[in-house]
Coordinates of N, CA and C in Angstrom, one line a residue:
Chain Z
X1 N 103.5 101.6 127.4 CA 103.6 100.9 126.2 C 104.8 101.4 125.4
X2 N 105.1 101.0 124.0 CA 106.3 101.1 123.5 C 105.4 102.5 122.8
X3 N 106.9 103.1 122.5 CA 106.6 104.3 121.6 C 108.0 104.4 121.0
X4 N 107.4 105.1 119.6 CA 108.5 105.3 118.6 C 108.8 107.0 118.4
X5 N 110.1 107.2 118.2 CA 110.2 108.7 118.2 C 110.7 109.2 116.5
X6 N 110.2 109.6 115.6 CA 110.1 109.5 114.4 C 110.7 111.1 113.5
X7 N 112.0 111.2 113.2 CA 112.0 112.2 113.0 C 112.9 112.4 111.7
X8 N 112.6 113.6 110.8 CA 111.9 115.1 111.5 C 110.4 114.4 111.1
X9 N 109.9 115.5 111.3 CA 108.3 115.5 111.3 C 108.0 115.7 110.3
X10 N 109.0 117.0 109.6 CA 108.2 116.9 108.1 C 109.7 118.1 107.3
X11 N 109.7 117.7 106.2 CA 111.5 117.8 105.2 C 110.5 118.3 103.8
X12 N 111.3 119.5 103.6 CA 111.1 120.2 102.3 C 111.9 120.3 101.5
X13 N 112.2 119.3 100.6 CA 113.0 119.5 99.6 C 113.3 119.6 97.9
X14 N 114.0 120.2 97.3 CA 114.2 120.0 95.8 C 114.2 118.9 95.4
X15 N 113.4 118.5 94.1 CA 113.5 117.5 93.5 C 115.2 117.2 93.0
X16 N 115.6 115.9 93.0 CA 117.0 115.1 93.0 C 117.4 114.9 94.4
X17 N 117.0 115.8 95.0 CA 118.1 115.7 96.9 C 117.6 114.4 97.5
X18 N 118.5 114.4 98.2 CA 118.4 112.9 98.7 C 117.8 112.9 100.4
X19 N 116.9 112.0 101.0 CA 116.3 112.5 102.5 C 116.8 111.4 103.1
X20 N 116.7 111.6 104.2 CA 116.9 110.5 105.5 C 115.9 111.0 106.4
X21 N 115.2 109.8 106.9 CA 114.7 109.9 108.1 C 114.8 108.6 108.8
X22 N 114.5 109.0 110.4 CA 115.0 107.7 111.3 C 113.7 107.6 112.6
X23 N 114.0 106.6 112.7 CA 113.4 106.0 113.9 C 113.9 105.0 115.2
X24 N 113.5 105.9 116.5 CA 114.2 105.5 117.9 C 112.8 105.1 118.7
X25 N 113.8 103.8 119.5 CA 113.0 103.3 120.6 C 113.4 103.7 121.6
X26 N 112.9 103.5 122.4 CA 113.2 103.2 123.8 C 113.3 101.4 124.0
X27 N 112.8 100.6 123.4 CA 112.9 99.7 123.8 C 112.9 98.8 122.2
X28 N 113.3 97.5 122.5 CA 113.1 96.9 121.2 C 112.4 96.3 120.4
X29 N 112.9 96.0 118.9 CA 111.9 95.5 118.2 C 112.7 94.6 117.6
X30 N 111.5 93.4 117.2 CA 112.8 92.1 116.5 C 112.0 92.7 114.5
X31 N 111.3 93.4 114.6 CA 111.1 94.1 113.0 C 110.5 95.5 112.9
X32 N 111.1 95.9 111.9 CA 111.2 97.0 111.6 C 110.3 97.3 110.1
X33 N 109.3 98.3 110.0 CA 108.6 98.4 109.0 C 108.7 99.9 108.1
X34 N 108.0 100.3 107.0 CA 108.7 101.3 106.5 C 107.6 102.0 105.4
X35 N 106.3 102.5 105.9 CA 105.2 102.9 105.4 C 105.3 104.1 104.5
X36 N 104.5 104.1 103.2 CA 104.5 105.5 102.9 C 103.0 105.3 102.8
X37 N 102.0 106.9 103.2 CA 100.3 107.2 102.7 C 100.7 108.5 102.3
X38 N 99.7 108.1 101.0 CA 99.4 109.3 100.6 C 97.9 109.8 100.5
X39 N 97.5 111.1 100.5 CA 96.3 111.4 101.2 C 94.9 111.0 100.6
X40 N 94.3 110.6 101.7 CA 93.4 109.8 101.7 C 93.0 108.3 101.4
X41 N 94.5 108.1 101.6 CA 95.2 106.3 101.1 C 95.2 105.5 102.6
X42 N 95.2 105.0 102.8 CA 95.7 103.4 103.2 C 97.2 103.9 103.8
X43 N 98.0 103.0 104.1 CA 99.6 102.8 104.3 C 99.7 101.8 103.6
X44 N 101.0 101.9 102.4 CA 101.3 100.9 102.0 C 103.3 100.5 102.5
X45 N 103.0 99.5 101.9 CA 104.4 98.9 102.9 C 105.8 98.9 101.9
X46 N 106.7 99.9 102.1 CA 107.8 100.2 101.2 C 108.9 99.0 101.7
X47 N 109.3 98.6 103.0 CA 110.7 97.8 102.9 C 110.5 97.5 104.3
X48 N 110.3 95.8 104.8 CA 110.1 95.2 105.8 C 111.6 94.6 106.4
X49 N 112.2 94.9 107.7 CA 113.3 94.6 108.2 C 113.2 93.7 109.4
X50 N 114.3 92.0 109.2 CA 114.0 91.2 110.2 C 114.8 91.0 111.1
X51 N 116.5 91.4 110.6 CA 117.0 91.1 111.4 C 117.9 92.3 111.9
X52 N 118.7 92.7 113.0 CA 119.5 93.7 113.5 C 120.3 93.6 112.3
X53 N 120.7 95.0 112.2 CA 122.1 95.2 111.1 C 121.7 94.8 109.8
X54 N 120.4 94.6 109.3 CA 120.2 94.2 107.9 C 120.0 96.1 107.5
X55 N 120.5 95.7 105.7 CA 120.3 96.8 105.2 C 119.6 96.5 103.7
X56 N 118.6 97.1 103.8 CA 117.8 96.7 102.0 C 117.4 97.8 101.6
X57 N 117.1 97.0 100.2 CA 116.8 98.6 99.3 C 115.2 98.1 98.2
X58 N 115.0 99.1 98.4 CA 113.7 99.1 97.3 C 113.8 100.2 96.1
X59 N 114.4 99.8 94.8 CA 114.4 101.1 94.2 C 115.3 102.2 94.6
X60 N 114.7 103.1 94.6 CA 115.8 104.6 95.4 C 115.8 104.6 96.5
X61 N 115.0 103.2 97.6 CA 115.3 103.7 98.7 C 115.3 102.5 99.6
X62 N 116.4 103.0 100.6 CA 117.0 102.4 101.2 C 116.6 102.1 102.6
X63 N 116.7 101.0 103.4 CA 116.3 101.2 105.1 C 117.2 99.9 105.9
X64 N 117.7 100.6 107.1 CA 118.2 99.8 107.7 C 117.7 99.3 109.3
X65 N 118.1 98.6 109.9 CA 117.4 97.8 111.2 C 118.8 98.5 112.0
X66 N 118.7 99.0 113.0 CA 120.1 99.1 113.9 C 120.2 98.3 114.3
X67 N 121.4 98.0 115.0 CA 122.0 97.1 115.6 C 121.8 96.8 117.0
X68 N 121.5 98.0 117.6 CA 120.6 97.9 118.9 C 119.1 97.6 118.9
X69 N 118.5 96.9 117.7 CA 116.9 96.9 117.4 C 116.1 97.8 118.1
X70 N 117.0 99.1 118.4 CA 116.1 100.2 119.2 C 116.1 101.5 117.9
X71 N 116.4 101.1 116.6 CA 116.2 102.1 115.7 C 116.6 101.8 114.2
X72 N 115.8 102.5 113.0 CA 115.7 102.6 112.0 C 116.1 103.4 111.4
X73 N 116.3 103.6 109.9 CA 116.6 104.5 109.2 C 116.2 104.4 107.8
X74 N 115.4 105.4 107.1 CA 115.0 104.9 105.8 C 115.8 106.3 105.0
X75 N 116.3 106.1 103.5 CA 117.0 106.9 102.9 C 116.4 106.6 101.3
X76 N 116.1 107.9 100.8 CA 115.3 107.7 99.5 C 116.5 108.8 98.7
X77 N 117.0 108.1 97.8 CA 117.6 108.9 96.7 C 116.9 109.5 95.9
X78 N 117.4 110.7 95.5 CA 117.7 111.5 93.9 C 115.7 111.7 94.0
X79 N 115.3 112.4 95.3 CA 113.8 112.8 95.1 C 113.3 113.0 93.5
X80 N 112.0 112.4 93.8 CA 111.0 112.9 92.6 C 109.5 113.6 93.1
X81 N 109.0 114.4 92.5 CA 107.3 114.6 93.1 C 107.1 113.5 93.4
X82 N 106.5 112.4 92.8 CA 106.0 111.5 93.5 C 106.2 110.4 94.3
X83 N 107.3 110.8 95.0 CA 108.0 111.1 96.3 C 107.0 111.6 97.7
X84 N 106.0 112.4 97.3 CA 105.7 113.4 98.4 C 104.4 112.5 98.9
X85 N 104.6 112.7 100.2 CA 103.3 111.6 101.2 C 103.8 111.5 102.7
X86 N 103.1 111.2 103.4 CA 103.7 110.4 104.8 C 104.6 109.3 105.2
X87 N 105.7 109.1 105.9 CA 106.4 108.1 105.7 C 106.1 108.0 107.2
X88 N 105.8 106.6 107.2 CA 105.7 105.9 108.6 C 106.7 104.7 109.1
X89 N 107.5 104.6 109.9 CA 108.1 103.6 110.6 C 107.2 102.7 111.4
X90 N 107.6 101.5 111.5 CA 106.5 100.6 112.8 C 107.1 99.4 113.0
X91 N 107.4 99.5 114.3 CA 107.8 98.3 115.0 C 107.1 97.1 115.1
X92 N 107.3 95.9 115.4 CA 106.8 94.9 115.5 C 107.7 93.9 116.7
X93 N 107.1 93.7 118.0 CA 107.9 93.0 118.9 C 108.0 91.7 118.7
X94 N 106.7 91.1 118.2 CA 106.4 89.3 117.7 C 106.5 89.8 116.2
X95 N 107.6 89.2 115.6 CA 107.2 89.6 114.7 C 106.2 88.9 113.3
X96 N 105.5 88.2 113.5 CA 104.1 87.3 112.8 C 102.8 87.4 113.7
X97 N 102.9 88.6 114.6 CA 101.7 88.9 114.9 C 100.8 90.5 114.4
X98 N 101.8 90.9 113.4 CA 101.0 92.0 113.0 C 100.4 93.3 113.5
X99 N 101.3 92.9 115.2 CA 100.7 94.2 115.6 C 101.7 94.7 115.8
X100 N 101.6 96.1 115.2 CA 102.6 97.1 114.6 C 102.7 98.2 115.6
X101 N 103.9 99.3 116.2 CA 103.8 100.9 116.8 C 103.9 101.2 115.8
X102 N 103.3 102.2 115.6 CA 103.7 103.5 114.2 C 104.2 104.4 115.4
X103 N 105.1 105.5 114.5 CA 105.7 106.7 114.9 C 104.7 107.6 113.7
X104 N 104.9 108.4 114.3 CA 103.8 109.5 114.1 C 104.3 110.3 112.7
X105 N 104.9 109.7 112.0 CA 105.2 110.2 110.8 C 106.6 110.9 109.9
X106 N 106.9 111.2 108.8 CA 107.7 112.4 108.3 C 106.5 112.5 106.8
X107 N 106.1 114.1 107.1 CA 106.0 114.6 106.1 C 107.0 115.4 104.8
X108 N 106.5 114.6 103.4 CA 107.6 115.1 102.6 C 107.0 115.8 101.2
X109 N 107.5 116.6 101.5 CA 107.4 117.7 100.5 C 108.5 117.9 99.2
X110 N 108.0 117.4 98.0 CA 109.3 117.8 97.3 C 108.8 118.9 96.3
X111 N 109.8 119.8 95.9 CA 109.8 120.6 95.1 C 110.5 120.7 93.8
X112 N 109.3 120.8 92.6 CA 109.8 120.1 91.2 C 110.8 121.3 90.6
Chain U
X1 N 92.4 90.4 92.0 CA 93.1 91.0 92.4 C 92.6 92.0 93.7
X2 N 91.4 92.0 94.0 CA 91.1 92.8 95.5 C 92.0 92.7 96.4
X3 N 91.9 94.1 96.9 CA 93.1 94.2 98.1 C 92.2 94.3 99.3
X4 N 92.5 95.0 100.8 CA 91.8 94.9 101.3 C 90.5 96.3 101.3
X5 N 89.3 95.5 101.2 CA 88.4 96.6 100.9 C 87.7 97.3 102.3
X6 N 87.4 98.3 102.6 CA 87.2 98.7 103.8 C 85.4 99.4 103.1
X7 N 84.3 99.7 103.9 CA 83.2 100.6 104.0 C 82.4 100.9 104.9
X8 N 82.1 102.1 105.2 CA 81.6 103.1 104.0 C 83.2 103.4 104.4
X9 N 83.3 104.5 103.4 CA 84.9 105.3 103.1 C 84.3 106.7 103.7
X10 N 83.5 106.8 104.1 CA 83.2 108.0 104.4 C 81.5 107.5 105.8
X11 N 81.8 108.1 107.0 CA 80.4 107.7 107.9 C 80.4 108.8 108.5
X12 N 79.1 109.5 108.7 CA 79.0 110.5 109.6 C 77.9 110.3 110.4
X13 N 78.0 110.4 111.8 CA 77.0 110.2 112.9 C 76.8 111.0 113.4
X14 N 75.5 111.3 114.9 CA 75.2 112.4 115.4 C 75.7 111.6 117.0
X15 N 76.0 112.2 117.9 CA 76.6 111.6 119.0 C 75.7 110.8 119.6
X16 N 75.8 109.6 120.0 CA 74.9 108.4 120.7 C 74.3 107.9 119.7
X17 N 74.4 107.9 118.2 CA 74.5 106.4 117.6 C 75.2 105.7 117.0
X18 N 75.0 104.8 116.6 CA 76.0 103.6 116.2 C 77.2 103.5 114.9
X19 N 78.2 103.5 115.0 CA 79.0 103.1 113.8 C 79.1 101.9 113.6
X20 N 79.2 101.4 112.6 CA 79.7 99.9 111.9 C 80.5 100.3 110.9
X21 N 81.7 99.6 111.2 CA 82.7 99.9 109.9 C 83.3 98.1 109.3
X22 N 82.9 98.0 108.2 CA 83.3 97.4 107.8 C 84.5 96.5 106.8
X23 N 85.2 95.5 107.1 CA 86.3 95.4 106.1 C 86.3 93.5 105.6
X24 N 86.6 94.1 104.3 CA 87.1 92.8 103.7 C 88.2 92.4 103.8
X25 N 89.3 91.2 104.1 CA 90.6 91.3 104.1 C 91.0 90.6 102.2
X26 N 92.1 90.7 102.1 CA 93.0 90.1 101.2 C 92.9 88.8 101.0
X27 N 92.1 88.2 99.8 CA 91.8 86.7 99.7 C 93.0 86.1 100.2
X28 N 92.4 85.1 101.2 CA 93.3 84.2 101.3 C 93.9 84.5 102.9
X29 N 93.8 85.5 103.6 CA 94.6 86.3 104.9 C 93.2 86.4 105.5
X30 N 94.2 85.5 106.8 CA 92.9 84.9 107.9 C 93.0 86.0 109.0
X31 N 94.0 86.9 109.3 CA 94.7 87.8 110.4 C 93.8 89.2 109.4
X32 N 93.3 89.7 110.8 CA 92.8 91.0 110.7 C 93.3 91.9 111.7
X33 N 93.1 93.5 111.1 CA 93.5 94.3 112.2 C 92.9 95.2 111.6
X34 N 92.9 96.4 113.1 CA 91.9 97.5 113.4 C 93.0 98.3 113.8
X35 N 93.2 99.7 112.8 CA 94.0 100.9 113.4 C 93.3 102.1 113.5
X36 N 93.8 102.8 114.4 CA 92.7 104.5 114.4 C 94.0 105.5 114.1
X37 N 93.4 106.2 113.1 CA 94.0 107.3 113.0 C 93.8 108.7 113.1
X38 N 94.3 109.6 114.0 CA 93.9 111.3 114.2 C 94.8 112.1 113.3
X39 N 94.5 112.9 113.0 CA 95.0 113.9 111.9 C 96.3 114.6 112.6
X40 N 97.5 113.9 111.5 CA 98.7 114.5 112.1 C 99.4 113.5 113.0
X41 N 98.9 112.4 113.0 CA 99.4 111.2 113.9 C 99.9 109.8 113.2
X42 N 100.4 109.1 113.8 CA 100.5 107.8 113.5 C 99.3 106.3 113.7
X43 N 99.3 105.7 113.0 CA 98.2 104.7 113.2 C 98.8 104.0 114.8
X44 N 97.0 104.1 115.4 CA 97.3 103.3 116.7 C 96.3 101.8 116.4
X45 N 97.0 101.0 117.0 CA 96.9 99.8 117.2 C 95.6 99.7 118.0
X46 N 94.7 98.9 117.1 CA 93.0 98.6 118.7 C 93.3 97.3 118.5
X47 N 92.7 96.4 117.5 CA 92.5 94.6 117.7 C 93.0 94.2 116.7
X48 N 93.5 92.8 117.0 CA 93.7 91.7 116.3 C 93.0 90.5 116.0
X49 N 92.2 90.1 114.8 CA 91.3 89.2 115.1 C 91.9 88.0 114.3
X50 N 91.4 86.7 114.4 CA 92.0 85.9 113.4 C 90.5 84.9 113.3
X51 N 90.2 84.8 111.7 CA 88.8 83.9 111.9 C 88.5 83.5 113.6
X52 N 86.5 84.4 113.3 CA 86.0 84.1 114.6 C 86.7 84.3 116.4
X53 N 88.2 84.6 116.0 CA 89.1 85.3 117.5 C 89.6 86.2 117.4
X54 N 89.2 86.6 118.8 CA 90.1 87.8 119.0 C 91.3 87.6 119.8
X55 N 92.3 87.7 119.2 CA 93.7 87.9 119.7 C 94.0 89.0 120.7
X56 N 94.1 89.9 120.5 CA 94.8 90.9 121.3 C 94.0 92.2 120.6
X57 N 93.2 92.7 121.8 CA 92.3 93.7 122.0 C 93.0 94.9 122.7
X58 N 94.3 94.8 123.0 CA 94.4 96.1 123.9 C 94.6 96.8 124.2
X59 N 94.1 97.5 122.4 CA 94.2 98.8 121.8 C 92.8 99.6 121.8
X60 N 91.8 98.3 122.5 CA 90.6 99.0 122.2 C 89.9 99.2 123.4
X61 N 89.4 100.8 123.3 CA 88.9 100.9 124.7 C 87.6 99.7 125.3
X62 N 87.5 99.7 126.3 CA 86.9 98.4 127.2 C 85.0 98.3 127.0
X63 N 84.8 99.9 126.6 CA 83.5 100.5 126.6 C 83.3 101.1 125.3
X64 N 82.3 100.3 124.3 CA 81.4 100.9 123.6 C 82.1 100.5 121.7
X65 N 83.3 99.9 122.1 CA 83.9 99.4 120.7 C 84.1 98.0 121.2
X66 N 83.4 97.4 119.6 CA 83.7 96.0 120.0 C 84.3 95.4 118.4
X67 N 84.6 94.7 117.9 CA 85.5 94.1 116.8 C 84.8 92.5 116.6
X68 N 84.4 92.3 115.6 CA 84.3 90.5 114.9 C 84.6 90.3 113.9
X69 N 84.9 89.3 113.6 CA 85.6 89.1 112.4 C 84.7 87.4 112.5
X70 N 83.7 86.7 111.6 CA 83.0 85.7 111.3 C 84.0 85.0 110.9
X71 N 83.2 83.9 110.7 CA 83.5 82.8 109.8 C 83.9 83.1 108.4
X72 N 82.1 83.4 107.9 CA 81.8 83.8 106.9 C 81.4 85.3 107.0
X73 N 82.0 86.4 106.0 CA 81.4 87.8 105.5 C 82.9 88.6 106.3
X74 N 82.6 89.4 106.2 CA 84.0 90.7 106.6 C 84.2 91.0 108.0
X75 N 85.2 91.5 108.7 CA 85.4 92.3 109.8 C 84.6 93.4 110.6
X76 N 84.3 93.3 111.7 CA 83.5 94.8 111.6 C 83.7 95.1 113.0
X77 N 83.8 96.8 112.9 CA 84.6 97.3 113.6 C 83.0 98.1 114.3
X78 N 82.6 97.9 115.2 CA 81.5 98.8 116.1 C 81.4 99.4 117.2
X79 N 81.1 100.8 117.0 CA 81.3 101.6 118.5 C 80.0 101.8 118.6
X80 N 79.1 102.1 119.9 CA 78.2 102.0 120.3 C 78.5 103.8 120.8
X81 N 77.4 104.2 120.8 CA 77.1 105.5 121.7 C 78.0 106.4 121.1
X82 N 78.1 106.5 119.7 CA 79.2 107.5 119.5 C 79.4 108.9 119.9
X83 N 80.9 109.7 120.9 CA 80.8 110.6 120.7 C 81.8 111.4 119.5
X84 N 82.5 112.9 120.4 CA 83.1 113.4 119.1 C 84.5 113.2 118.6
X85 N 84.9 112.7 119.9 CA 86.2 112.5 120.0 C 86.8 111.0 119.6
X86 N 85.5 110.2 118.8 CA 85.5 109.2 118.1 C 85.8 109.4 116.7
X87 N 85.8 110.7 116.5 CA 86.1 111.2 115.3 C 87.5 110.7 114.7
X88 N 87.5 109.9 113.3 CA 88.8 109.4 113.5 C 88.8 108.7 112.0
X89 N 90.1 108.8 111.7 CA 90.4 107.2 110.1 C 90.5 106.2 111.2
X90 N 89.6 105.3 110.2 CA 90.0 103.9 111.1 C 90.5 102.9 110.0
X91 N 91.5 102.3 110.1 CA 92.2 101.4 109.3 C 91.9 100.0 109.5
X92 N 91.8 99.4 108.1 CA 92.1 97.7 108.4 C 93.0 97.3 107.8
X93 N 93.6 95.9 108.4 CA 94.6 95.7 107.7 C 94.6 94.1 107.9
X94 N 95.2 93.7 106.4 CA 94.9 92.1 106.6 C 96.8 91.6 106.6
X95 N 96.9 90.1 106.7 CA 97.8 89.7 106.8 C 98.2 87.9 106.2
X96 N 99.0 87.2 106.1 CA 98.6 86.1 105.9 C 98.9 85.3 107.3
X97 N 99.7 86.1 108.1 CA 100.3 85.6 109.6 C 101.5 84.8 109.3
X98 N 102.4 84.6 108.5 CA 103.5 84.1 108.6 C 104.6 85.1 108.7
X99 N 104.2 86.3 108.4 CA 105.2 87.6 108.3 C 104.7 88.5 109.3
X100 N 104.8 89.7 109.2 CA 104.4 91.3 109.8 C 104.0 92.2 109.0
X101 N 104.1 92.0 107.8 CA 103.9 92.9 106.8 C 102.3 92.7 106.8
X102 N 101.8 93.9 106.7 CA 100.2 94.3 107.0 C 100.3 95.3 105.4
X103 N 98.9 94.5 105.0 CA 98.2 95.4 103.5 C 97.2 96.4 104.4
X104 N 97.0 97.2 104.1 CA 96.0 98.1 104.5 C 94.9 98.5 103.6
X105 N 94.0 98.8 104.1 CA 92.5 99.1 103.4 C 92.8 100.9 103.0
X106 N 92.0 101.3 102.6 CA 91.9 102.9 101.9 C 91.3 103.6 103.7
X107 N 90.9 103.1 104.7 CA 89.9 103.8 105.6 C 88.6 104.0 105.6
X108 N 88.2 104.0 106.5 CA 86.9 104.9 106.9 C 86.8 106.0 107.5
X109 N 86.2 107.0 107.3 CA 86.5 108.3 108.0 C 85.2 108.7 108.5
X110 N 85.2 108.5 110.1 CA 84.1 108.7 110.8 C 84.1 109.9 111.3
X111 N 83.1 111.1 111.1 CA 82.6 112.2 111.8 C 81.7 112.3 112.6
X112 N 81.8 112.1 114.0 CA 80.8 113.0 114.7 C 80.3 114.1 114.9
X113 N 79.1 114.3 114.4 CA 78.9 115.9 114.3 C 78.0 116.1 116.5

């Protein structure tokens, strides 16, 4: 099956610094998804990507689709505490059928 | 304004009986889904249901979980025989099916003792 490689795993930083984290396939996806949970939440859905090479933004944060639709990238500016949770990537091969790969996470830690 | 509501939020069983987990989706979103989650992981994909069908199951093991989603009343997610390694968040997630973007429920957090 497809698998997502989701990294880093988990980023400790000062509040204002700015993070990147990314997501690789091995194989591709015609969408790209961009989860944050926070503990004992649900996943909610920060920035949904349709086409290769698109780049959007929500707020302070940003996410792009590569161009090889074999990878992602989400970037959140000028951290705040409430910033801090799980960030999940997830692929979608059909993309109107809702079934999603998650990659196994970045934990984010900011410090105020 | 209900989002998707998921219950109990909390189940705990003794190994070999039954779980039922239940979910309401997002008025209006006919597409349902079933994720499991282990601590420290990413949500895995089990079913996809769409009023009364199941779409694509083949996330769910073949024995002792089964998924319905009615007509009428909520989703429900049932493992039969539970043991420990059933232990798990289980996610639902509704949709309206013209996109990919999945709302998700809060979970259920099933313990097998």
């Amino acid at each position: 099956g497809q698998q997502l490689n989701q990294s880093p795993q988990s980023m400790f930083i000062q509040e204002g610094e700015d993070v990147s984290m990314n997501c690789t396939s091995s194989s591709i996806f015609n969408t790209w998804l961009w989860y944050k949970q926070d503990p004992g939440e649900g996943p909610v859905l920060l920035i949904a990507l349709y086409k290769a090479g698109e780049l959007t933004s929500n707020g302070r944060l940003t996410a792009q689709f590569g161009i090889t639709r074999k990878d992602s990238f989400l970037n959140i500016s000028a951290s705040i505490p409430s910033d801090v949770g799980i960030y999940f990537c997830a692929g979608q091969l059909i993309s109107n059928a809702g079934k999603s790969t998650f990659g196994d996470g970045t934990t984010l830690t900011v410090k105020p | 304004n209900a989002g998707v509501m998921q219950n109990p939020r909390h189940l705990v069983r003794r190994r070999g009986q039954e779980a039922r987990l239940r979910c309401s989706p997002v008025k209006g979103h006919s597409h349902v889904y079933w994720y499991r989650q282990l601590p420290e992981e990413g949500l895995k994909f089990m079913v996809y249901l769409q009023k009364e069908n199941i779409i694509d199951e083949s996330g769910m093991p073949k024995e002792r979980f089964s998924a319905e989603f009615p007509k009428e009343g909520p989703s429900i997610l049932r493992i039969q025989q539970v043991v420990r390694g059933d232990s798990a968040a289980y996610f639902c997630a509704s949709s309206t099916g013209n996109t990919g973007e999945l709302f998700f429920g809060e979970g259920s957090r099933l313990t097998v003792l």
